[in-house]
Short mmCIF file of C-alpha atoms in Angstrom, two decimals:
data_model
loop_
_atom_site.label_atom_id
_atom_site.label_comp_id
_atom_site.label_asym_id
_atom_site.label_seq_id
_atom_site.Cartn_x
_atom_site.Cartn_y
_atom_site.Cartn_z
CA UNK A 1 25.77 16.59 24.31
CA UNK A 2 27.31 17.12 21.21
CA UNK A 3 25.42 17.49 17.58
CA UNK A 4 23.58 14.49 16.03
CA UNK A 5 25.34 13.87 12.77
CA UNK A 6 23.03 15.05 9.51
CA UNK A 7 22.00 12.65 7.23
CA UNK A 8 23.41 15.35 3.86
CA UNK A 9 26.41 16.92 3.35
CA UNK A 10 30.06 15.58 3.04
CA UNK A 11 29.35 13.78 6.28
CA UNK A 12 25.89 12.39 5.28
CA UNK A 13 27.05 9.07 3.75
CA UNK A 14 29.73 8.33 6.95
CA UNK A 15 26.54 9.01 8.92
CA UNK A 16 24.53 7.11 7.74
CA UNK A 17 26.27 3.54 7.25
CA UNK A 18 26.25 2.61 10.85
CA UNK A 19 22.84 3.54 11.33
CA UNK A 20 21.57 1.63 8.37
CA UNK A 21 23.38 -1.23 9.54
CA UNK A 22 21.19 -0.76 12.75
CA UNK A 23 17.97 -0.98 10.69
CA UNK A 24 18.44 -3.51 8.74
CA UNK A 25 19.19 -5.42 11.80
CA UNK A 26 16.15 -4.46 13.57
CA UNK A 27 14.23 -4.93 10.55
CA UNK A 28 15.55 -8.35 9.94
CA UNK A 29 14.86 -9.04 14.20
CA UNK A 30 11.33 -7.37 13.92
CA UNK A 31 10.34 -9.77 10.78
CA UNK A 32 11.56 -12.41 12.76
CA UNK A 33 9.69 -12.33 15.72
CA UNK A 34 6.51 -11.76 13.90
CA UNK A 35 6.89 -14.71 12.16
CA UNK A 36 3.96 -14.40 9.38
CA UNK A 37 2.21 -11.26 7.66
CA UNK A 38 0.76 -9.76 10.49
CA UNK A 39 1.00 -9.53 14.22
CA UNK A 40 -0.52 -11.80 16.03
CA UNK A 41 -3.13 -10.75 19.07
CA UNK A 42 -5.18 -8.04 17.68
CA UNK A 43 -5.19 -4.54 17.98
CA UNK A 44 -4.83 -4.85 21.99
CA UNK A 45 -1.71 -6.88 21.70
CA UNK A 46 0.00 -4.49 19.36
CA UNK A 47 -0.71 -1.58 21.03
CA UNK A 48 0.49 -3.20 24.32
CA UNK A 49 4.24 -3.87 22.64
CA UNK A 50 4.36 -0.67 20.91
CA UNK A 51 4.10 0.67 24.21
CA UNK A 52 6.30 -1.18 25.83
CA UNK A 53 8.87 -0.35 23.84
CA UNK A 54 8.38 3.20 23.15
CA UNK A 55 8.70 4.15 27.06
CA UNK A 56 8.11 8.13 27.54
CA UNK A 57 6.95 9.64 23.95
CA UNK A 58 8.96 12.54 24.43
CA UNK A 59 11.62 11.76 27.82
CA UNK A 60 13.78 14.29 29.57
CA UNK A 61 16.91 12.49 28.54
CA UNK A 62 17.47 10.09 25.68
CA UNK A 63 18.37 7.23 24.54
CA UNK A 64 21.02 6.17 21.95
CA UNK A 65 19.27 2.61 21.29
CA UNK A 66 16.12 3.60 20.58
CA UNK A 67 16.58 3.56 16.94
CA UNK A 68 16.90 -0.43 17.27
CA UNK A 69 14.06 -1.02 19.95
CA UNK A 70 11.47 0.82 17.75
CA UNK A 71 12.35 -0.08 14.57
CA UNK A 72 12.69 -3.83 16.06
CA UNK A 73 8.84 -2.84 17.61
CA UNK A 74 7.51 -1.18 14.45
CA UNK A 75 8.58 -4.19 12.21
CA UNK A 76 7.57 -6.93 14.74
CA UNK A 77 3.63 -4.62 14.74
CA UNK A 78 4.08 -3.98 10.78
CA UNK A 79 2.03 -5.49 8.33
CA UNK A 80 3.99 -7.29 5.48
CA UNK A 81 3.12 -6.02 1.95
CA UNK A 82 5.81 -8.84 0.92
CA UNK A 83 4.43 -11.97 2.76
CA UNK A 84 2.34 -14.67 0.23
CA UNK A 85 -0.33 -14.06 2.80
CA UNK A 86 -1.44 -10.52 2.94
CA UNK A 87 -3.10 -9.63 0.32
CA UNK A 88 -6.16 -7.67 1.60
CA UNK A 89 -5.22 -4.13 0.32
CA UNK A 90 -4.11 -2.41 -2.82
CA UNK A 91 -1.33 -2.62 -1.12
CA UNK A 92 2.04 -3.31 -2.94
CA UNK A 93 5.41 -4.84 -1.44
CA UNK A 94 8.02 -1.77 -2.34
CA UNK A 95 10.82 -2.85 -5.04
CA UNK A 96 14.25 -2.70 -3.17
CA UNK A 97 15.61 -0.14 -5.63
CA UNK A 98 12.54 1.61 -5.12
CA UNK A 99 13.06 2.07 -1.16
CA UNK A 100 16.67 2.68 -1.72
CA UNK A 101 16.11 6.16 -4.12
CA UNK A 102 13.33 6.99 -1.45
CA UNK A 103 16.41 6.75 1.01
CA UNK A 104 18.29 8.87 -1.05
CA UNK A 105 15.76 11.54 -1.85
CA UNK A 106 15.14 11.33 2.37
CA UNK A 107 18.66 12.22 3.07
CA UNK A 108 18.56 14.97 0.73
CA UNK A 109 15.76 16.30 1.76
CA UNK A 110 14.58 18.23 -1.30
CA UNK A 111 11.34 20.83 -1.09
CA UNK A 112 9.54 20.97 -4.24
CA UNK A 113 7.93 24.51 -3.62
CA UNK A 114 10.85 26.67 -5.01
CA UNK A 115 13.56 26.23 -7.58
CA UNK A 116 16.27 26.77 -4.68
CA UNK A 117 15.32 24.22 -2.63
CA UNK A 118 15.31 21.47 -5.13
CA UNK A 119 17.26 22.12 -8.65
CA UNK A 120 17.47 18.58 -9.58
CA UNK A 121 14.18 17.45 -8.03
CA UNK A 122 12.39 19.94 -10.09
CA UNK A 123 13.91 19.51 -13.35
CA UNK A 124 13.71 15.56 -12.97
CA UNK A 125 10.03 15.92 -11.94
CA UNK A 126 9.00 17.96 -15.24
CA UNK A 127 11.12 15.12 -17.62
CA UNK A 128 8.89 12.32 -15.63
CA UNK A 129 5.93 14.36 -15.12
CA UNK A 130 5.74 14.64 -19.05
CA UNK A 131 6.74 11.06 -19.67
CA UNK A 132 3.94 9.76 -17.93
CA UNK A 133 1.59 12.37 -19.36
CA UNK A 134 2.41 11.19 -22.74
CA UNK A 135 2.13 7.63 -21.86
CA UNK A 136 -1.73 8.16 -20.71
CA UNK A 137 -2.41 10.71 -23.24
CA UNK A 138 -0.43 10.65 -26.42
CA UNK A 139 1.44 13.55 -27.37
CA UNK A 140 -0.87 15.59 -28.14
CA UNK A 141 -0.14 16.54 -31.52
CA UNK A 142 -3.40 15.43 -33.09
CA UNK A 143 -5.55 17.88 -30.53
CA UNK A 144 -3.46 20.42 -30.96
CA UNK A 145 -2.87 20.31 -26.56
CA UNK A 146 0.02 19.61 -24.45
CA UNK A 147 -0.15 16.49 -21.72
CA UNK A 148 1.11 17.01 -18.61
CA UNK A 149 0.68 15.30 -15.04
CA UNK A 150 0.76 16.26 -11.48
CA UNK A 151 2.85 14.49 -8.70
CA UNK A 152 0.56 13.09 -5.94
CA UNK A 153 0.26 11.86 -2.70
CA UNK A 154 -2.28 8.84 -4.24
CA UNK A 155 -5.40 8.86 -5.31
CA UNK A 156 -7.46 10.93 -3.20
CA UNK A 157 -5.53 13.75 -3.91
CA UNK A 158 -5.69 13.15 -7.50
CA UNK A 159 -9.00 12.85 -7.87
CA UNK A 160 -9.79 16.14 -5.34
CA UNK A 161 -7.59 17.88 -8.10
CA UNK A 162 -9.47 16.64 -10.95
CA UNK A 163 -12.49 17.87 -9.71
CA UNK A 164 -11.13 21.21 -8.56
CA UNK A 165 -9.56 21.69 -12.39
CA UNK A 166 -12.90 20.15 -13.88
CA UNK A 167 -15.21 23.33 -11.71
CA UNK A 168 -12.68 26.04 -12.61
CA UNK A 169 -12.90 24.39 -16.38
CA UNK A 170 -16.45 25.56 -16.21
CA UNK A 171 -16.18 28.62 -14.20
CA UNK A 172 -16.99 28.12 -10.92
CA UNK A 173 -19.58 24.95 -10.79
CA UNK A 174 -20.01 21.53 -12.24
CA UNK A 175 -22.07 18.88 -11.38
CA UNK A 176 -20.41 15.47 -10.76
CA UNK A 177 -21.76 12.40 -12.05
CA UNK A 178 -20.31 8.77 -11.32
CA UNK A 179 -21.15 5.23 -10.99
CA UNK A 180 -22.63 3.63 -7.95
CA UNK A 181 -19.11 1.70 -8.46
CA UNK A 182 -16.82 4.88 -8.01
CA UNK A 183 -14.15 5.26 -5.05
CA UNK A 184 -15.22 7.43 -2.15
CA UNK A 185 -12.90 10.30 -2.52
CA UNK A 186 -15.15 11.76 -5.32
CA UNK A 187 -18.24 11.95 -3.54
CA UNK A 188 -15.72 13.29 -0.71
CA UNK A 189 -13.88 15.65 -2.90
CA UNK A 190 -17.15 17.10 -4.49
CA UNK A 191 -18.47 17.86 -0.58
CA UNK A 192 -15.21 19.26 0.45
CA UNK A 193 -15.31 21.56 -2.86
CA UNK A 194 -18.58 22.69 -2.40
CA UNK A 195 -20.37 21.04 -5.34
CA UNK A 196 -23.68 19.46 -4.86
CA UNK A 197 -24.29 16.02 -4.26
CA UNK A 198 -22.95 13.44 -6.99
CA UNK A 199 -25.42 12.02 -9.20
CA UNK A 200 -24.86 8.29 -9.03
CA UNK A 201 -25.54 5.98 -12.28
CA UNK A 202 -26.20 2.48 -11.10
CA UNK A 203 -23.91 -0.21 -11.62
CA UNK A 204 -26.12 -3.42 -11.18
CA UNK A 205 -22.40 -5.54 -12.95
CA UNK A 206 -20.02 -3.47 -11.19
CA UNK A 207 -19.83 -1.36 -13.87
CA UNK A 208 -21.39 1.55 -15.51
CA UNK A 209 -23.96 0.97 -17.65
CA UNK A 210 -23.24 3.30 -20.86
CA UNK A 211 -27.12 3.99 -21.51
CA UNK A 212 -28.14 4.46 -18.14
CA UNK A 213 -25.49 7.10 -18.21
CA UNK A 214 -26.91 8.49 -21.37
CA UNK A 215 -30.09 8.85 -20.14
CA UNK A 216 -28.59 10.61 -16.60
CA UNK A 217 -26.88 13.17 -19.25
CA UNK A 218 -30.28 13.54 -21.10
CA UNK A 219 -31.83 14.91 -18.28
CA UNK A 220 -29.08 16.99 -16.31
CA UNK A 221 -28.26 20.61 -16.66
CA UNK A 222 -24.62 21.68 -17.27
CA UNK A 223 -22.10 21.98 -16.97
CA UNK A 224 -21.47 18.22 -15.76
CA UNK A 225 -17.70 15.91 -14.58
CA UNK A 226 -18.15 12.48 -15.70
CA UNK A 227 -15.98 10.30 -13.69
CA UNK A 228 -15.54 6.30 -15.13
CA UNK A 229 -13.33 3.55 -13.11
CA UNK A 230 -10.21 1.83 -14.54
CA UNK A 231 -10.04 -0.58 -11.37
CA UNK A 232 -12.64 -0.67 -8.61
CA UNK A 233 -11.07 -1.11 -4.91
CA UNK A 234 -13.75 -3.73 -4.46
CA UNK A 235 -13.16 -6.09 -7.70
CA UNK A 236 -10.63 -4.55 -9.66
CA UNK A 237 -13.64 -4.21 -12.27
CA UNK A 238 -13.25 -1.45 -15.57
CA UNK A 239 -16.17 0.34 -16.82
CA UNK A 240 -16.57 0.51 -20.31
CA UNK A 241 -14.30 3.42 -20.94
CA UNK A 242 -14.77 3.81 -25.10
CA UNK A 243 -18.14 3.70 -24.63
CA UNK A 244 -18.09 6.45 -21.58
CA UNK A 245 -15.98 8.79 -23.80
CA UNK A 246 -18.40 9.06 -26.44
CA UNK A 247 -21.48 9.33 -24.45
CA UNK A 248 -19.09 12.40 -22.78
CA UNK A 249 -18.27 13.56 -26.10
CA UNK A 250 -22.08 13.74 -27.77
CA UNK A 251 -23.50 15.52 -24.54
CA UNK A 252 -20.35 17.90 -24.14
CA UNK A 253 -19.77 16.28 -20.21
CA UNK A 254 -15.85 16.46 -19.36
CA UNK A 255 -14.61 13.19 -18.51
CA UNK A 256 -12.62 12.16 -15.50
CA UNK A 257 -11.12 8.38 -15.40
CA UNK A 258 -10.10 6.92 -12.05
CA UNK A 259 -7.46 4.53 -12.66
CA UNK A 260 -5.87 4.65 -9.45
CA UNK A 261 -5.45 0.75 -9.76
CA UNK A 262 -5.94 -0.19 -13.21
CA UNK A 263 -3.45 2.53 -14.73
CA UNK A 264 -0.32 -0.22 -13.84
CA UNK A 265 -1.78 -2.12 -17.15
CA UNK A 266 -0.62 0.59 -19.25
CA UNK A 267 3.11 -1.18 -18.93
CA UNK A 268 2.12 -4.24 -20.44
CA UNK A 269 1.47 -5.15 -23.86
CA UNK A 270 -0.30 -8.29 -22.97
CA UNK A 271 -3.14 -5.62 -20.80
CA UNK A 272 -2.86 -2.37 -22.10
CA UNK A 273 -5.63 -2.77 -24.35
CA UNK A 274 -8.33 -3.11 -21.93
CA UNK A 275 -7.34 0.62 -20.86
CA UNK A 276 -8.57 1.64 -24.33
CA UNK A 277 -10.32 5.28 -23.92
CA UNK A 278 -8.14 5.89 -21.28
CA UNK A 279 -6.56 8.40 -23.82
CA UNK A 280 -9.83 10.52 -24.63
CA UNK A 281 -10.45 11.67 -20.74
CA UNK A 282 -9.78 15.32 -19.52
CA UNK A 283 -7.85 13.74 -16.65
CA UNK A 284 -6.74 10.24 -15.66
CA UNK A 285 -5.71 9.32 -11.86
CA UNK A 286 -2.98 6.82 -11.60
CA UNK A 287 -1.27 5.40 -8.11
CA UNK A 288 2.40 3.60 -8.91
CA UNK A 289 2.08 2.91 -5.12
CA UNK A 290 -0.57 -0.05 -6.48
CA UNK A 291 0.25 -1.38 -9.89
CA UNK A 292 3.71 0.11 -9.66
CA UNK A 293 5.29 -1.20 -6.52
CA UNK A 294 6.48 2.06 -4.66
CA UNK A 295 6.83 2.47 -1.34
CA UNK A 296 3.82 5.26 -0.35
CA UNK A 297 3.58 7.94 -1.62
CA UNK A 298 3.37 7.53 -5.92
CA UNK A 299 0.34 9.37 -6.92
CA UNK A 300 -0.42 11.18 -10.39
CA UNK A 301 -3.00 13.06 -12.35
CA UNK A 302 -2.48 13.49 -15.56
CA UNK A 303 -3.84 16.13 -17.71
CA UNK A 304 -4.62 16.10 -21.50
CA UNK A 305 -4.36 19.81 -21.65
CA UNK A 306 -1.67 21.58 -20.07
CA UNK A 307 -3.74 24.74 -19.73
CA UNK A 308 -6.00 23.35 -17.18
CA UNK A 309 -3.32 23.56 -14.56
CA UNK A 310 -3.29 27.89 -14.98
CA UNK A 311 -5.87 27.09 -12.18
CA UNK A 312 -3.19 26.41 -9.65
CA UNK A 313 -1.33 29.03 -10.35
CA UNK A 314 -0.25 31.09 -7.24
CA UNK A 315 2.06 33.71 -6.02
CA UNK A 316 4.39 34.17 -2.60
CA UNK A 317 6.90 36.43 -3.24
CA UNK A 318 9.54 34.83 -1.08
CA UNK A 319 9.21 31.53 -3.05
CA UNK A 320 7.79 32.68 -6.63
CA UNK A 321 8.56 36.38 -6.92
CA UNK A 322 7.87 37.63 -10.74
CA UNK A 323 10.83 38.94 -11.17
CA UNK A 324 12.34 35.24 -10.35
CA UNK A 325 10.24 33.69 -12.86
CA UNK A 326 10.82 36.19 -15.29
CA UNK A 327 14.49 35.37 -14.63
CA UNK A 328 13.83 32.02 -15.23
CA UNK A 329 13.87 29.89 -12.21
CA UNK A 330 11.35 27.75 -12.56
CA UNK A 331 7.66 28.38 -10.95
CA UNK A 332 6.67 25.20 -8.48
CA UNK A 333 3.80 26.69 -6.82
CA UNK A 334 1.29 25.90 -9.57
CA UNK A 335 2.07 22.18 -9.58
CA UNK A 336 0.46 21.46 -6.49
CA UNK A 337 -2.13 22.66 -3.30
CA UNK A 338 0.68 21.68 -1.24
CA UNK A 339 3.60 23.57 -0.34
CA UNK A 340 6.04 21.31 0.98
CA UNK A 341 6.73 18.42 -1.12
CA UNK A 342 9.08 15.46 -0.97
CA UNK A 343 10.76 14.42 -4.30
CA UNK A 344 8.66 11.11 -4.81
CA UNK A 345 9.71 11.08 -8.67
CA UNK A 346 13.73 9.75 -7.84
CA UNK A 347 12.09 6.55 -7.16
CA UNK A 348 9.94 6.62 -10.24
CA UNK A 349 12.22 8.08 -12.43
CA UNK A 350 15.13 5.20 -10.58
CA UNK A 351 12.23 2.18 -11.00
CA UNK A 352 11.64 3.26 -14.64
CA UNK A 353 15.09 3.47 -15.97
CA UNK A 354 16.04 0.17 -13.88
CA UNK A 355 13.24 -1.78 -15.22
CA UNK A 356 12.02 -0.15 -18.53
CA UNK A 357 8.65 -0.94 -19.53
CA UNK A 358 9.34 -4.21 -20.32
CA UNK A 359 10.57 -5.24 -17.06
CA UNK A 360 7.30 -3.33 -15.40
CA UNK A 361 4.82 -5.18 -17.67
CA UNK A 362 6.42 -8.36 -16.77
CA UNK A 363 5.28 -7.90 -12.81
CA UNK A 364 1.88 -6.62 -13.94
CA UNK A 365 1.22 -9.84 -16.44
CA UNK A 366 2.98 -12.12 -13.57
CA UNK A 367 0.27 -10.40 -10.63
CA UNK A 368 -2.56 -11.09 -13.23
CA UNK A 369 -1.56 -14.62 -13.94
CA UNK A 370 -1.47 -15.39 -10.24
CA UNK A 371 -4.62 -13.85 -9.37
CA UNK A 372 -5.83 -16.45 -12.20
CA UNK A 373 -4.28 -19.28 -10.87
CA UNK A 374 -5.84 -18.23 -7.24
CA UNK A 375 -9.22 -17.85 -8.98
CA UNK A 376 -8.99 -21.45 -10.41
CA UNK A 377 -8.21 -22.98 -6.99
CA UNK A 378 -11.26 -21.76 -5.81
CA UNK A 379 -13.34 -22.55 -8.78
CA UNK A 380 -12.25 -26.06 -8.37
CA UNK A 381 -12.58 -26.39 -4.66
CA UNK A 382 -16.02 -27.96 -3.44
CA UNK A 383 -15.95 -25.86 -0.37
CA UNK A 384 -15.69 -22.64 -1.87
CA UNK A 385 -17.31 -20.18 -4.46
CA UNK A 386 -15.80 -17.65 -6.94
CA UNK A 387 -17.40 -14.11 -7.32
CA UNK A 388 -15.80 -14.08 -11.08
CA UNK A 389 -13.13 -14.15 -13.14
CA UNK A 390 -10.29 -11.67 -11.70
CA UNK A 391 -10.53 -8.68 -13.93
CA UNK A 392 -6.79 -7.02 -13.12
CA UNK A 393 -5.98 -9.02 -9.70
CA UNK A 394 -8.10 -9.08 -7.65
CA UNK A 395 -9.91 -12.55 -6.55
CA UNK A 396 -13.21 -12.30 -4.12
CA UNK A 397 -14.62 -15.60 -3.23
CA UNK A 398 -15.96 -17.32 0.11
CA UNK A 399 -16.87 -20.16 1.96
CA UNK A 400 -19.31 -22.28 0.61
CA UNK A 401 -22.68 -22.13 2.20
CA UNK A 402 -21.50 -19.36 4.88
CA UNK A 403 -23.67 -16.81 6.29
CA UNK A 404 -21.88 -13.25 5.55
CA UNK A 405 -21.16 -13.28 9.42
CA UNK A 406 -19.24 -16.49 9.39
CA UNK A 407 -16.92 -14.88 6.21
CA UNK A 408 -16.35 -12.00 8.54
CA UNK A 409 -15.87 -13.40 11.67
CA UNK A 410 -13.40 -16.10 9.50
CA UNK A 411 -10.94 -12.83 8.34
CA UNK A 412 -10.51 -11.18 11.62
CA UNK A 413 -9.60 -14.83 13.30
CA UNK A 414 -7.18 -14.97 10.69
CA UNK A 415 -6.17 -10.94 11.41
CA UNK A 416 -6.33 -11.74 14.76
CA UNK A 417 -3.95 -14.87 14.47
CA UNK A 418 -1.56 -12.70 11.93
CA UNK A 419 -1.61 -15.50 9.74
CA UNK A 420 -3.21 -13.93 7.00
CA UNK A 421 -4.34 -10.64 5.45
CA UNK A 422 -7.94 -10.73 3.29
CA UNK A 423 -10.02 -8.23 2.75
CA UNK A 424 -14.42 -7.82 2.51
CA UNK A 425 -16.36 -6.63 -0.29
CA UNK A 426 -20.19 -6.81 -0.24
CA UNK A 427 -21.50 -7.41 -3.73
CA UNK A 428 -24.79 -8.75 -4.59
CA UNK A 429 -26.23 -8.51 -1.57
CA UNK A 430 -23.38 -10.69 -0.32
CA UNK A 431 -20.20 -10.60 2.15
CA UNK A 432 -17.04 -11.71 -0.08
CA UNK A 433 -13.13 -12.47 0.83
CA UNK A 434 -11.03 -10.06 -0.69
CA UNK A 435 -7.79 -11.63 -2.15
CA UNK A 436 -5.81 -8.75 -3.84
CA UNK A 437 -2.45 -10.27 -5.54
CA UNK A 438 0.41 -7.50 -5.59
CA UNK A 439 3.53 -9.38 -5.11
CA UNK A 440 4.96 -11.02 -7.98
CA UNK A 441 6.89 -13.34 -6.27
CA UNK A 442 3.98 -15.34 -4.62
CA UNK A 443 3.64 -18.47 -6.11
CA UNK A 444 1.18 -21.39 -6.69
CA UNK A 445 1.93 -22.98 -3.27
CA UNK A 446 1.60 -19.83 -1.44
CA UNK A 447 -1.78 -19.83 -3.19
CA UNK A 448 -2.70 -23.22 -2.16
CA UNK A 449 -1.71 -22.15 1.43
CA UNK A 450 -3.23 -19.26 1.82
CA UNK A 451 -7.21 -21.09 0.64
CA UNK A 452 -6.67 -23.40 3.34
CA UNK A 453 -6.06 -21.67 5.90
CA UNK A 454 -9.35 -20.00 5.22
CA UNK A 455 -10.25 -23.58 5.10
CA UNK A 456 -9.15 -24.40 8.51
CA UNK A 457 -9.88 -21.50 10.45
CA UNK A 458 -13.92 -21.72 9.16
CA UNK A 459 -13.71 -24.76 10.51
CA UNK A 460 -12.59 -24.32 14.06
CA UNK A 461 -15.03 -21.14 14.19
CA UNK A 462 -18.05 -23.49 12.63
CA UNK A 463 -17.47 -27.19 13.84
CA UNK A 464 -15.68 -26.52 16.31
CA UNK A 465 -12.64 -28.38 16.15
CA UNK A 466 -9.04 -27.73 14.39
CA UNK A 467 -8.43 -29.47 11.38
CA UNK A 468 -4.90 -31.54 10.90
#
């Protein structure tokens, strides 16, 4: 058999062009025979196909179409950030240009854990790494620090990292404190650290109540991690991040904001001022896989001071030696826990130059102006009621009059018919739809469609008949 042609090298492009031919074919005949945002028939039904067409896992001999039949399989089973209809997740539809660097920076194949492996990769990474640093923090100029960020897989990892930087901050311990509102990676990240159990601050509004976290402070040894939300998964809600800081600030707390989803605002002018405080936190999360539209993975955490990160800091010779360093070739090791790590800031630094902020700001305001319009279709609909006003866009409502099992049973027929993609929050003692707007290019008839389906299928599961 003779050698499978590389995707890099002088080769690499000739290589490649057939194949991605191939793909988008089987992309284009996987979309088509799924027909809507999902597949239809359930988990079962999916996993049935996939098998089909995936054979032996790992057969004696190959075979030179499987690139078409799975790709073909893994569209037709994919869930389509792009379609009107799903919007469950925080879960964006990839820009093209986006996808295309991630291509590029695939075929490369770049390892951001030593200068050799990945010249460009690493210089482009500290000129975008900065950038966005700046962009959450200032320059720093005023405190007399240096901003910097950290290239993640998402927010998990972020937020892990912030709490890891936040206990060697303070030596060794810290005690965590967040709103009953927070995401569960920091209760997560705190047990995998170590550190004891979270103090939670109820959020009776969805949001942290500034004196009830004053009086937590009042009463807690330190040292203590305040972590606020820019963005809940559940309702997109922000807490009162000013307000936070300065409670931080009086009772010497370091401050952690989450703003895994709300961080996108930061682009526009018509937003960005609801992220005010954003700028006085010790470190910010941001995902550009939400509010950015990047294919997975776009993660950051940004740092106000630079000299938090000597925490990473760690030596193999055969990828860090001194002597290397002292050189000059650049020391990666300190810039992550991971090792290995793929170049995710081409399609960053590619989206950014491509669209500028302005062009950025323009999908966030058009993604909040939908989830309005969505919000006011349900407002005025008689058989449906609105949580609240969308705060970034995110729109929870449900059937009027519906026991919390009818909503749920209502979004997984609609899963199970791959006709459309909600989510479930429970707020208030209460089972909501989750309607999370990512794709700019829905518009107000999609909109219109998606509420009655919801419409239709309560119907046939309550009165037991299908609507025309």
């Amino acid at each position: 058999m003779s050698t499978p042609p590389l995707a890099s090298g002088p080769e690499g492009p000739r290589a490649l062009r057939p194949l991605l031919d191939i793909v988008l074919e089987a992309l284009d005949e996987g979309a088509r025979a799924r027909g809507g945002p999902l597949p239809a028939g359930g988990p079962d039904a999916v996993a049935a196909r996939m098998r089909e067409a995936l054979g032996e896992a790992l057969p004696d001999e190959g075979d030179p179409h499987a690139l078409r039949t799975l790709i073909r399989a893994f569209a037709e089973g994919a869930a389509d950030p792009a379609h009107p209809r799903c919007a469950a997740h925080l879960h964006c539809p990839p820009l093209a240009l986006a996808t295309a660097a991630d291509l590029a920076a695939s075929a490369l194949n770049p390892s951001l854990d030593s200068w050799d492996q990945a010249p460009a990769a690493s210089a482009l990474e500290t000129l975008v790494a900065g950038a966005l640093a700046a962009e959450i923090h200032g320059p720093g100029e005023d405190t007399g620090t240096t901003p910097d960020s950290l290239i993640t897989t998402g927010g998990t990892e972020s937020n892990q990292l912030a709490l890891l930087l936040a206990r060697e901050a303070y030596g060794g311990s810290v005690q965590l404190v967040c709103g009953a509102n927070a995401h569960h990676s920091l209760a997560r990240a705190a047990w995998l650290l170590g550190l004891p159990d979270p103090v939670v601050v109820p959020a009776p509004a969805g949001t942290i109540h500034p004196a009830a976290l004053d009086e937590a402070l009042s009463h807690l040894p330190g040292p203590l991690l305040v972590t606020a939300t820019a963005g809940t998964t559940d309702a997109g809600l922000i807490d009162p991040l000013p307000e936070i800081a300065a409670r931080c600030a009086a009772r010497g707390a370091r401050l952690h904001i989450d703003a895994a989803y709300g961080g996108g605002l930061l682009f526009s002018d018509r937003h960005r001022a609801r992220l005010a405080g954003l700028d006085a936190a010790d470190t910010v999360t941001l995902d550009l896989h939400k509010l950015g539209w990047q294919p997975v993975a776009a993660g950051l955490l940004a740092v106000k001071d630079r000299r938090d990160l000597t925490a990473l800091r760690h030596r193999a010779d055969y990828l860090n030696a001194a002597d290397d360093t002292e050189a000059g070739l650049p020391d990666l090791l300190g810039r992550s826990l991971r090792t290995t790590r793929r170049p995710d800031v081409l399609k960053l630094a590619v989206t950014f130059r491509t669209l500028g902020r302005s062009g950025l700001g323009a999908l966030v305001d058009q993604v909040c102006a939908r989830a309005r319009e969505f919000a006011a279709l349900v407002d005025q609909h008689p058989g449906f009621e609105l949580h609240a006003r969308p705060a970034i866009s995110t729109v929870l409502f449900r059937p009027a009059d519906a026991t919390d099992d009818t909503v749920a049973a209502v979004r997984r027929a609609l899963l199970t018919d791959g006709r459309a993609v909600l989510g479930r929050a429970r707020l208030d003692g209460r089972l909501w739809l989750k309607a999370t707007l990512l794709n700019p290019a829905t518009g107000p008839a999609d909109l219109a469609a998606l509420l009655h389906l919801v419409a239709a299928r309560q119907a046939t599961l309550v009165e037991g008949h299908t609507p025309r």
